[in-house]
Structure formats: structure tokens, C-alpha cells
PDB file of C-alpha atoms and ligand atoms in Angstrom:
ATOM      1  CA  MET A1142     158.170 -71.098 114.770  1.00 89.00           C
ATOM      2  CA  ASN A1143     154.648 -69.825 115.107  1.00 95.00           C
ATOM      3  CA  LEU A1144     153.654 -66.629 113.302  1.00 96.00           C
ATOM      4  CA  THR A1145     154.345 -64.334 116.269  1.00 98.00           C
ATOM      5  CA  GLN A1146     157.803 -65.841 116.668  1.00 97.00           C
ATOM      6  CA  ALA A1147     158.552 -65.394 112.959  1.00 98.00           C
ATOM      7  CA  ILE A1148     157.371 -61.759 113.076  1.00 98.00           C
ATOM      8  CA  ASN A1149     159.693 -61.100 116.020  1.00 97.00           C
ATOM      9  CA  TYR A1150     162.590 -63.037 114.489  1.00 98.00           C
ATOM     10  CA  ARG A1151     162.514 -61.129 111.201  1.00 98.00           C
ATOM     11  CA  ARG A1152     164.904 -58.211 111.242  1.00 98.00           C
ATOM     12  CA  SER A1153     166.511 -56.285 108.425  1.00 98.00           C
ATOM     13  CA  VAL A1154     169.915 -57.917 108.300  1.00 98.00           C
ATOM     14  CA  ARG A1155     172.738 -55.867 106.812  1.00 98.00           C
ATOM     15  CA  LYS A1156     175.540 -58.398 107.156  1.00 98.00           C
ATOM     16  CA  PHE A1157     175.151 -62.022 106.166  1.00 98.00           C
ATOM     17  CA  ASP A1158     177.514 -64.793 107.255  1.00 98.00           C
ATOM     18  CA  PRO A1159     179.989 -65.476 104.402  1.00 97.00           C
ATOM     19  CA  ASP A1160     180.420 -69.087 105.573  1.00 98.00           C
ATOM     20  CA  LYS A1161     176.748 -70.042 105.691  1.00 98.00           C
ATOM     21  CA  GLU A1162     174.960 -70.957 102.474  1.00 97.00           C
ATOM     22  CA  ILE A1163     171.202 -71.017 102.057  1.00 98.00           C
ATOM     23  CA  ASP A1164     169.299 -73.706 100.198  1.00 98.00           C
ATOM     24  CA  THR A1165     168.011 -72.463  96.821  1.00 98.00           C
ATOM     25  CA  GLN A1166     165.044 -74.848  96.909  1.00 98.00           C
ATOM     26  CA  LYS A1167     163.992 -73.586 100.338  1.00 98.00           C
ATOM     27  CA  VAL A1168     164.180 -69.969  99.161  1.00 98.00           C
ATOM     28  CA  LYS A1169     162.170 -70.925  96.080  1.00 98.00           C
ATOM     29  CA  LYS A1170     159.525 -72.457  98.363  1.00 98.00           C
ATOM     30  CA  CYS A1171     159.333 -69.167 100.301  1.00 98.00           C
ATOM     31  CA  ILE A1172     158.813 -67.319  96.992  1.00 98.00           C
ATOM     32  CA  GLU A1173     156.031 -69.758  96.186  1.00 98.00           C
ATOM     33  CA  GLN A1174     154.435 -68.943  99.540  1.00 98.00           C
ATOM     34  CA  ALA A1175     154.775 -65.242  98.710  1.00 98.00           C
ATOM     35  CA  THR A1176     152.507 -65.756  95.704  1.00 98.00           C
ATOM     36  CA  LEU A1177     149.743 -66.670  98.165  1.00 98.00           C
ATOM     37  CA  ALA A1178     149.721 -63.083  99.469  1.00 98.00           C
ATOM     38  CA  PRO A1179     146.463 -61.184  99.139  1.00 98.00           C
ATOM     39  CA  ASN A1180     146.564 -58.936  96.079  1.00 98.00           C
ATOM     40  CA  SER A1181     144.345 -56.434  94.357  1.00 97.00           C
ATOM     41  CA  SER A1182     141.545 -58.149  92.376  1.00 97.00           C
ATOM     42  CA  ASN A1183     143.715 -61.271  92.351  1.00 98.00           C
ATOM     43  CA  MET A1184     145.484 -59.747  89.343  1.00 98.00           C
ATOM     44  CA  GLN A1185     148.903 -60.940  90.563  1.00 98.00           C
ATOM     45  CA  LEU A1186     150.738 -58.227  88.662  1.00 98.00           C
ATOM     46  CA  TRP A1187     154.087 -59.431  89.949  1.00 98.00           C
ATOM     47  CA  GLU A1188     157.087 -61.498  89.026  1.00 98.00           C
ATOM     48  CA  PHE A1189     159.901 -62.762  91.187  1.00 98.00           C
ATOM     49  CA  TYR A1190     163.510 -62.965  90.084  1.00 98.00           C
ATOM     50  CA  HIS A1191     165.444 -65.337  92.293  1.00 98.00           C
ATOM     51  CA  ILE A1192     169.100 -64.392  91.917  1.00 98.00           C
ATOM     52  CA  THR A1193     171.620 -67.127  92.649  1.00 98.00           C
ATOM     53  CA  SER A1194     174.287 -66.394  90.008  1.00 98.00           C
ATOM     54  CA  SER A1195     177.318 -64.737  91.590  1.00 97.00           C
ATOM     55  CA  ASN A1196     177.814 -62.608  88.488  1.00 98.00           C
ATOM     56  CA  ILE A1197     174.297 -61.121  88.666  1.00 98.00           C
ATOM     57  CA  LEU A1198     174.487 -60.784  92.456  1.00 98.00           C
ATOM     58  CA  LYS A1199     177.599 -58.669  91.965  1.00 98.00           C
ATOM     59  CA  LYS A1200     175.942 -56.503  89.306  1.00 98.00           C
ATOM     60  CA  ILE A1201     172.926 -55.898  91.547  1.00 98.00           C
ATOM     61  CA  SER A1202     175.139 -55.163  94.527  1.00 98.00           C
ATOM     62  CA  ILE A1203     176.970 -52.496  92.514  1.00 98.00           C
ATOM     63  CA  ALA A1204     173.621 -51.077  91.364  1.00 98.00           C
ATOM     64  CA  SER A1205     172.599 -51.026  95.050  1.00 98.00           C
ATOM     65  CA  PHE A1206     175.631 -48.854  95.870  1.00 98.00           C
ATOM     66  CA  ASP A1207     177.346 -51.874  97.406  1.00 98.00           C
ATOM     67  CA  GLN A1208     175.366 -51.325 100.568  1.00 98.00           C
ATOM     68  CA  PRO A1209     176.256 -54.020 103.145  1.00 97.00           C
ATOM     69  CA  ALA A1210     172.988 -55.952 102.817  1.00 98.00           C
ATOM     70  CA  ALA A1211     173.573 -56.270  99.069  1.00 98.00           C
ATOM     71  CA  LYS A1212     177.311 -56.857  99.167  1.00 98.00           C
ATOM     72  CA  THR A1213     177.114 -59.760 101.626  1.00 98.00           C
ATOM     73  CA  ALA A1214     173.906 -61.351 100.249  1.00 98.00           C
ATOM     74  CA  LYS A1215     174.066 -65.037  99.357  1.00 98.00           C
ATOM     75  CA  GLN A1216     170.980 -64.779  97.166  1.00 98.00           C
ATOM     76  CA  MET A1217     168.489 -62.057  96.289  1.00 98.00           C
ATOM     77  CA  VAL A1218     164.861 -61.852  95.308  1.00 98.00           C
ATOM     78  CA  VAL A1219     163.829 -58.982  93.070  1.00 98.00           C
ATOM     79  CA  ILE A1220     160.106 -58.306  93.120  1.00 98.00           C
ATOM     80  CA  ILE A1221     158.879 -56.844  89.868  1.00 98.00           C
ATOM     81  CA  VAL A1222     155.590 -55.057  89.256  1.00 98.00           C
ATOM     82  CA  ARG A1223     154.062 -56.014  85.899  1.00 97.00           C
ATOM     83  CA  LYS A1224     151.157 -53.589  85.526  1.00 94.00           C
ATOM     84  CA  ASP A1225     151.551 -54.113  81.770  1.00 94.00           C
ATOM     85  CA  LEU A1226     150.268 -57.708  82.152  1.00 96.00           C
ATOM     86  CA  TRP A1227     146.799 -56.635  83.291  1.00 96.00           C
ATOM     87  CA  LYS A1228     144.977 -58.055  80.218  1.00 97.00           C
ATOM     88  CA  LYS A1229     146.694 -61.408  80.493  1.00 97.00           C
ATOM     89  CA  ARG A1230     145.982 -61.670  84.215  1.00 98.00           C
ATOM     90  CA  ALA A1231     142.348 -60.590  83.827  1.00 97.00           C
ATOM     91  CA  ASN A1232     141.911 -63.301  81.181  1.00 97.00           C
ATOM     92  CA  ALA A1233     143.538 -65.887  83.440  1.00 98.00           C
ATOM     93  CA  ASN A1234     141.054 -64.988  86.176  1.00 97.00           C
ATOM     94  CA  LEU A1235     138.153 -65.189  83.715  1.00 95.00           C
ATOM     95  CA  LYS A1236     139.301 -68.594  82.507  1.00 94.00           C
ATOM     96  CA  PHE A1237     139.628 -69.854  86.073  1.00 95.00           C
ATOM     97  CA  ILE A1238     136.198 -68.549  87.036  1.00 93.00           C
ATOM     98  CA  LYS A1239     134.507 -70.088  83.982  1.00 90.00           C
ATOM     99  CA  ARG A1240     136.248 -73.408  84.631  1.00 90.00           C
ATOM    100  CA  SER A1241     134.956 -73.365  88.198  1.00 89.00           C
ATOM    101  CA  PHE A1242     131.381 -73.036  86.826  1.00 86.00           C
ATOM    102  CA  ARG A1243     131.815 -76.520  85.292  1.00 81.00           C
ATOM    103  CA  ASN A1244     130.032 -76.237  81.924  1.00 76.00           C
ATOM    104  CA  LYS A1245     127.143 -74.296  83.389  1.00 84.00           C
ATOM    105  CA  LYS A1246     125.262 -72.391  80.666  1.00 86.00           C
ATOM    106  CA  PRO A1247     125.527 -68.578  80.975  1.00 85.00           C
ATOM    107  CA  GLU A1248     121.745 -68.316  81.446  1.00 87.00           C
ATOM    108  CA  ASN A1249     122.092 -70.452  84.595  1.00 87.00           C
ATOM    109  CA  TYR A1250     124.801 -68.309  86.210  1.00 88.00           C
ATOM    110  CA  SER A1251     123.953 -66.946  89.668  1.00 90.00           C
ATOM    111  CA  SER A1252     124.111 -63.178  90.125  1.00 92.00           C
ATOM    112  CA  ARG A1253     127.457 -63.572  91.976  1.00 91.00           C
ATOM    113  CA  GLU A1254     128.841 -65.589  89.072  1.00 90.00           C
ATOM    114  CA  LYS A1255     127.561 -63.026  86.550  1.00 92.00           C
ATOM    115  CA  PHE A1256     129.196 -60.257  88.548  1.00 94.00           C
ATOM    116  CA  ALA A1257     132.529 -62.103  88.674  1.00 93.00           C
ATOM    117  CA  ILE A1258     132.560 -62.274  84.883  1.00 94.00           C
ATOM    118  CA  TYR A1259     131.454 -58.653  84.535  1.00 95.00           C
ATOM    119  CA  TYR A1260     134.205 -57.669  86.978  1.00 95.00           C
ATOM    120  CA  TYR A1261     137.066 -59.111  84.911  1.00 96.00           C
ATOM    121  CA  LYS A1262     135.505 -58.392  81.509  1.00 95.00           C
ATOM    122  CA  LYS A1263     134.392 -54.799  82.086  1.00 94.00           C
ATOM    123  CA  LEU A1264     135.454 -53.243  85.380  1.00 92.00           C
ATOM    124  CA  ILE A1265     139.091 -54.331  85.362  1.00 94.00           C
ATOM    125  CA  PRO A1266     139.677 -53.050  81.802  1.00 93.00           C
ATOM    126  CA  LEU A1267     137.921 -49.805  82.772  1.00 89.00           C
ATOM    127  CA  ASN A1268     140.378 -49.375  85.641  1.00 89.00           C
ATOM    128  CA  TYR A1269     143.547 -50.533  83.924  1.00 90.00           C
ATOM    129  CA  PHE A1270     143.133 -49.268  80.370  1.00 86.00           C
ATOM    130  CA  ASP A1271     144.991 -46.028  79.798  1.00 84.00           C
ATOM    131  CA  VAL A1272     146.992 -44.250  77.102  1.00 83.00           C
ATOM    132  CA  LEU A1273     149.740 -41.952  78.382  1.00 82.00           C
ATOM    133  CA  GLY A1274     147.664 -41.260  81.488  1.00 83.00           C
ATOM    134  CA  ILE A1275     145.068 -39.312  79.461  1.00 87.00           C
ATOM    135  CA  PHE A1276     142.146 -41.743  79.826  1.00 86.00           C
ATOM    136  CA  GLY A1277     143.014 -42.088  83.540  1.00 85.00           C
ATOM    137  CA  LEU A1278     142.697 -38.354  84.026  1.00 89.00           C
ATOM    138  CA  PHE A1279     139.389 -38.353  82.159  1.00 85.00           C
ATOM    139  CA  LYS A1280     138.111 -41.213  84.374  1.00 87.00           C
ATOM    140  CA  TYR A1281     139.277 -39.388  87.478  1.00 88.00           C
ATOM    141  CA  VAL A1282     137.287 -36.232  86.601  1.00 90.00           C
ATOM    142  CA  PHE A1283     134.255 -38.264  85.532  1.00 89.00           C
ATOM    143  CA  PHE A1284     134.249 -40.358  88.735  1.00 89.00           C
ATOM    144  CA  TRP A1285     134.860 -37.256  90.816  1.00 91.00           C
ATOM    145  CA  LEU A1286     131.658 -35.729  89.406  1.00 93.00           C
ATOM    146  CA  ILE A1287     129.700 -38.920  90.091  1.00 93.00           C
ATOM    147  CA  GLY A1288     131.207 -38.833  93.597  1.00 94.00           C
ATOM    148  CA  PHE A1289     129.036 -35.802  94.407  1.00 93.00           C
ATOM    149  CA  PHE A1290     125.993 -38.056  94.297  1.00 94.00           C
ATOM    150  CA  ARG A1291     127.170 -41.467  95.506  1.00 95.00           C
ATOM    151  CA  PRO A1292     130.232 -43.341  96.807  1.00 94.00           C
ATOM    152  CA  ILE A1293     132.569 -44.117  93.916  1.00 91.00           C
ATOM    153  CA  TYR A1294     135.983 -45.716  93.458  1.00 88.00           C
ATOM    154  CA  ARG A1295     138.378 -42.843  92.773  1.00 88.00           C
ATOM    155  CA  GLN A1296     141.830 -44.437  92.433  1.00 85.00           C
ATOM    156  CA  VAL A1297     141.797 -44.667  88.641  1.00 86.00           C
ATOM    157  CA  LYS A1298     144.628 -42.432  87.483  1.00 89.00           C
ATOM    158  CA  ASN A1299     147.768 -44.039  86.108  1.00 88.00           C
ATOM    159  CA  SER A1300     149.641 -43.104  89.299  1.00 90.00           C
ATOM    160  CA  ASP A1301     146.853 -44.665  91.423  1.00 92.00           C
ATOM    161  CA  MET A1302     147.070 -47.918  89.485  1.00 92.00           C
ATOM    162  CA  ARG A1303     150.823 -48.011  90.063  1.00 94.00           C
ATOM    163  CA  ILE A1304     150.198 -47.719  93.808  1.00 96.00           C
ATOM    164  CA  VAL A1305     147.584 -50.478  93.600  1.00 95.00           C
ATOM    165  CA  ALA A1306     150.109 -52.828  91.970  1.00 96.00           C
ATOM    166  CA  HIS A1307     152.967 -51.888  94.324  1.00 98.00           C
ATOM    167  CA  LYS A1308     150.785 -52.401  97.421  1.00 98.00           C
ATOM    168  CA  SER A1309     150.135 -55.989  96.401  1.00 98.00           C
ATOM    169  CA  ALA A1310     153.795 -56.598  95.579  1.00 98.00           C
ATOM    170  CA  GLY A1311     154.693 -55.251  99.035  1.00 98.00           C
ATOM    171  CA  LEU A1312     152.402 -57.808 100.640  1.00 98.00           C
ATOM    172  CA  ALA A1313     154.126 -60.553  98.645  1.00 98.00           C
ATOM    173  CA  ALA A1314     157.472 -59.188  99.848  1.00 98.00           C
ATOM    174  CA  GLN A1315     156.390 -59.382 103.476  1.00 98.00           C
ATOM    175  CA  THR A1316     154.933 -62.866 103.023  1.00 98.00           C
ATOM    176  CA  PHE A1317     158.277 -63.926 101.552  1.00 98.00           C
ATOM    177  CA  MET A1318     160.297 -62.417 104.399  1.00 98.00           C
ATOM    178  CA  LEU A1319     158.107 -64.040 107.057  1.00 98.00           C
ATOM    179  CA  SER A1320     158.346 -67.393 105.281  1.00 98.00           C
ATOM    180  CA  MET A1321     162.126 -67.009 105.325  1.00 98.00           C
ATOM    181  CA  ALA A1322     162.105 -66.051 109.018  1.00 98.00           C
ATOM    182  CA  ASP A1323     160.046 -69.159 109.722  1.00 98.00           C
ATOM    183  CA  ILE A1324     163.001 -71.316 108.606  1.00 98.00           C
ATOM    184  CA  ASN A1325     165.619 -69.095 110.282  1.00 98.00           C
ATOM    185  CA  TYR A1326     166.698 -67.537 106.998  1.00 98.00           C
ATOM    186  CA  ASP A1327     167.364 -63.805 107.041  1.00 98.00           C
ATOM    187  CA  THR A1328     166.445 -60.997 104.694  1.00 98.00           C
ATOM    188  CA  CYS A1329     166.797 -57.280 104.110  1.00 98.00           C
ATOM    189  CA  PRO A1330     164.280 -55.390 101.987  1.00 98.00           C
ATOM    190  CA  MET A1331     165.953 -52.696  99.890  1.00 98.00           C
ATOM    191  CA  GLU A1332     164.758 -49.753  97.864  1.00 97.00           C
ATOM    192  CA  GLY A1333     168.149 -48.097  97.757  1.00 97.00           C
ATOM    193  CA  PHE A1334     169.254 -49.024  94.236  1.00 98.00           C
ATOM    194  CA  ASP A1335     169.602 -47.694  90.712  1.00 98.00           C
ATOM    195  CA  SER A1336     166.501 -49.202  89.121  1.00 97.00           C
ATOM    196  CA  LEU A1337     167.751 -48.701  85.563  1.00 96.00           C
ATOM    197  CA  ARG A1338     170.949 -50.616  86.243  1.00 97.00           C
ATOM    198  CA  VAL A1339     169.071 -53.413  88.034  1.00 98.00           C
ATOM    199  CA  LYS A1340     166.704 -53.719  85.078  1.00 97.00           C
ATOM    200  CA  LYS A1341     169.694 -53.883  82.748  1.00 97.00           C
ATOM    201  CA  ALA A1342     171.350 -56.610  84.824  1.00 97.00           C
ATOM    202  CA  LEU A1343     168.150 -58.664  84.688  1.00 98.00           C
ATOM    203  CA  LYS A1344     167.392 -57.782  81.048  1.00 97.00           C
ATOM    204  CA  LEU A1345     163.986 -56.438  82.047  1.00 96.00           C
ATOM    205  CA  PRO A1346     161.889 -54.240  79.784  1.00 91.00           C
ATOM    206  CA  ARG A1347     161.990 -50.541  80.728  1.00 86.00           C
ATOM    207  CA  LYS A1348     158.244 -50.351  81.398  1.00 87.00           C
ATOM    208  CA  VAL A1349     158.282 -52.807  84.311  1.00 95.00           C
ATOM    209  CA  GLU A1350     158.915 -51.483  87.811  1.00 97.00           C
ATOM    210  CA  ILE A1351     160.956 -52.871  90.640  1.00 98.00           C
ATOM    211  CA  ASN A1352     159.052 -53.003  93.881  1.00 98.00           C
ATOM    212  CA  MET A1353     161.847 -54.150  96.149  1.00 98.00           C
ATOM    213  CA  ILE A1354     165.036 -56.145  96.227  1.00 98.00           C
ATOM    214  CA  ILE A1355     165.315 -58.576  99.107  1.00 98.00           C
ATOM    215  CA  SER A1356     168.767 -59.727 100.145  1.00 98.00           C
ATOM    216  CA  CYS A1357     168.959 -63.175 101.675  1.00 98.00           C
ATOM    217  CA  GLY A1358     171.394 -65.106 103.835  1.00 98.00           C
ATOM    218  CA  ILE A1359     172.102 -66.029 107.423  1.00 98.00           C
ATOM    219  CA  ARG A1360     172.671 -63.201 109.874  1.00 98.00           C
ATOM    220  CA  MET A1361     175.955 -62.292 111.497  1.00 97.00           C
ATOM    221  CA  PRO A1362     175.269 -61.019 115.050  1.00 95.00           C
ATOM    222  CA  GLU A1363     176.498 -57.537 114.031  1.00 96.00           C
ATOM    223  CA  GLY A1364     174.274 -57.688 110.930  1.00 97.00           C
ATOM    224  CA  VAL A1365     171.307 -56.614 113.044  1.00 97.00           C
ATOM    225  CA  TYR A1366     171.821 -52.947 113.735  1.00 95.00           C
ATOM    226  CA  GLY A1367     170.786 -52.788 117.390  1.00 94.00           C
ATOM    227  CA  GLU A1368     167.538 -53.060 119.225  1.00 96.00           C
ATOM    228  CA  ARG A1369     164.346 -52.712 117.270  1.00 96.00           C
ATOM    229  CA  PHE A1370     162.903 -49.218 117.350  1.00 97.00           C
ATOM    230  CA  ARG A1371     159.219 -48.543 116.921  1.00 97.00           C
ATOM    231  CA  ILE A1372     157.158 -45.427 117.684  1.00 98.00           C
ATOM    232  CA  PRO A1373     155.119 -46.089 120.883  1.00 98.00           C
ATOM    233  CA  PHE A1374     152.097 -48.118 119.827  1.00 98.00           C
ATOM    234  CA  LYS A1375     149.645 -45.678 121.409  1.00 97.00           C
ATOM    235  CA  GLU A1376     150.884 -42.979 119.020  1.00 98.00           C
ATOM    236  CA  VAL A1377     150.019 -45.003 115.944  1.00 98.00           C
ATOM    237  CA  TYR A1378     146.938 -46.869 117.188  1.00 98.00           C
ATOM    238  CA  ASN A1379     143.559 -45.180 116.833  1.00 98.00           C
ATOM    239  CA  LYS A1380     140.456 -46.915 118.106  1.00 97.00           C
ATOM    240  CA  VAL A1381     137.348 -45.398 116.601  1.00 97.00           C
TER     241      VAL A1381
HETATM  242  C1  FMN B2155     160.418 -50.664 101.260  1.00 77.03           C
HETATM  243  C2  FMN B2155     161.630 -50.777 102.141  1.00 77.03           C
HETATM  244  C3  FMN B2155     162.852 -50.344 101.684  1.00 77.03           C
HETATM  245  C4  FMN B2155     163.994 -50.488 102.459  1.00 77.03           C
HETATM  246  N1  FMN B2155     165.211 -50.148 101.931  1.00 77.03           N
HETATM  247  C5  FMN B2155     166.330 -50.418 102.644  1.00 77.03           C
HETATM  248  C6  FMN B2155     167.607 -50.241 102.044  1.00 77.03           C
HETATM  249  O1  FMN B2155     167.743 -49.847 100.901  1.00 77.03           O
HETATM  250  N2  FMN B2155     168.683 -50.536 102.783  1.00 77.03           N
HETATM  251  C7  FMN B2155     168.605 -51.010 104.065  1.00 77.03           C
HETATM  252  O2  FMN B2155     169.650 -51.279 104.683  1.00 77.03           O
HETATM  253  N3  FMN B2155     167.382 -51.206 104.646  1.00 77.03           N
HETATM  254  C8  FMN B2155     166.254 -50.933 103.979  1.00 77.03           C
HETATM  255  N4  FMN B2155     165.035 -51.171 104.534  1.00 77.03           N
HETATM  256  C9  FMN B2155     164.937 -51.736 105.879  1.00 77.03           C
HETATM  257  C10 FMN B2155     164.391 -50.749 106.903  1.00 77.03           C
HETATM  258  O3  FMN B2155     165.347 -49.776 107.191  1.00 77.03           O
HETATM  259  C11 FMN B2155     163.951 -51.542 108.149  1.00 77.03           C
HETATM  260  O4  FMN B2155     162.883 -52.380 107.792  1.00 77.03           O
HETATM  261  C12 FMN B2155     163.530 -50.648 109.300  1.00 77.03           C
HETATM  262  O5  FMN B2155     164.609 -49.907 109.780  1.00 77.03           O
HETATM  263  C13 FMN B2155     162.929 -51.457 110.448  1.00 77.03           C
HETATM  264  O6  FMN B2155     163.843 -52.438 110.945  1.00 77.03           O
HETATM  265  P1  FMN B2155     163.467 -53.990 110.978  1.00 77.03           P
HETATM  266  O7  FMN B2155     163.156 -54.398 109.575  1.00 77.03           O
HETATM  267  O8  FMN B2155     164.700 -54.678 111.503  1.00 77.03           O
HETATM  268  O9  FMN B2155     162.286 -54.160 111.874  1.00 77.03           O
HETATM  269  C14 FMN B2155     163.889 -51.033 103.772  1.00 77.03           C
HETATM  270  C15 FMN B2155     162.640 -51.452 104.228  1.00 77.03           C
HETATM  271  C16 FMN B2155     161.528 -51.347 103.421  1.00 77.03           C
HETATM  272  C17 FMN B2155     160.208 -51.869 103.916  1.00 77.03           C
END
């Protein structure tokens, strides 16, 4: 399949064929491709839980109200947002950047290289550091005042940072689903679930957030609920 074919092939499938298994290694490969999705500041604040155990699949299906896409799934992928890992990920980026400089002395860094280090050492902590949302609110007011005089990044509240992390996880989700479509595997993204129960089933800490659960399998013809509906393109397309 080329990309256009995969985009057209992908549908939200609500009923998977009980007699058709999917290859765990192939699904794992699609998850690996998902990690190549673009993501905010390359912070990769995500984790992927690939569910193959029938016991856990059942628990997650119950937590997802036994909706058809969950009940008939052969496997599932739960995409987790790990905003709490920001320090670790910033350090991983720093380490990677420094390694790519190949023993260059700091005084010989180019301005782009200096900025890359400054970015992960200073700007990322400035954006991500927060205590109970209080520092975020302070930053928001401070940046708002600066915004009177020059363009400034304003999405610094705790709630903004959650959106930042979920946006990136959503892109990984779509990359995963297209990778699956490319090999004629089907998926259904789901947000209809009891997040607390899903976290319990996966033994996840309370502070992490679930971006999406993606059911996987092979479609039954009736698993695609009718023709695809989209608002006429001209209503959503604005050329400026
Ligand atoms: C974030 C998100 C959450 C969704 N949650 C559910 C869900 O809980 N159950 C479900 O059956 N479909 C769910 N869907 C699937 C949408 O209903 C579906 O993508 C939409 O109707 C368009 O159809 P298509 O995916 O076949 O193009 C979800 C989709 C997204 C992107």
C-alpha cells in the first residue's frame, strides 16, 4: 500500500474477526514506527502498552464498557502520556546532542549547538517545572505581560502542558494506526473507558494519563459501520 491507500483503508473497526489472529511481532513493529512520530521538543513523553494477555484484554474491555471494538479485540495498544518523565527525557536529549558534538569543547560550539543545549537545560525546565499548577499560573501571567511588547510562547500552564503531551501522543497513535493499515491490520481508537480501572489493570501510577486505547484485529465486514462520513471539505478548508 502507498500512504494514500493506507489512509483510505484505515477505518475505525468495531468488530474484529474472532477466527483471525494478528502477529504480535508485526504489531510491535507498528508500535516502533509510531515512536517515529513528530513530537513536541522531541521529549517523547509517551509509553506504549501492548496488550496480548487475554486476562488483561478482558479487564480493559470491561473498563471500556465492553464496547464492541474492545470486546472483540485480539490485541490492544494503550498509549500513555508520561508528562512526569520530562526531566529524564530532557536529559536524554541533552546527552544525545552532546554525543553528536563528538568531543567538541564547549568554547567551540556553534550558536545553533549552544542554543540546543540552552533549550534542554533552561527552556524545557522553565516550561515543564510546576508545583500544583502554581508556578504555571505565575508563568502565564508573567508571559502575558511580556506579550504586550513582543511575541511570546503562552502555553505554559499545567493544563497547556498536558495538551502539549497529548497532542504528540495523538500523532503517535495515528502513525501506529496507519502502519497497521499498511499491513491490512485493523484498529479502533477509543477514549470511551474508565481511566482509573484501566490504570489499575495495567498497574500504572495514578499520575500518568491515558491518551487512547487502540483495539487491534482483522475487520469483519459489518465491523465498519457504513460509509465514511466527513463534513464537505470546503467547509473545513480555509485558504488564506
Ligand atoms: C480520540 C478518539 C476517540 C475515539 N473513541 C472511540 C470510542 O471510544 N469508541 C468507538 O467506537 N470509536 C471511537 N473513536 C472512533 C471515531 O468514532 C471514528 O474515528 C470516527 O467516527 C471517524 O470514522 P473513521 O475512523 O472510520 O474514519 C474515537 C476516535 C478518536 C480519534
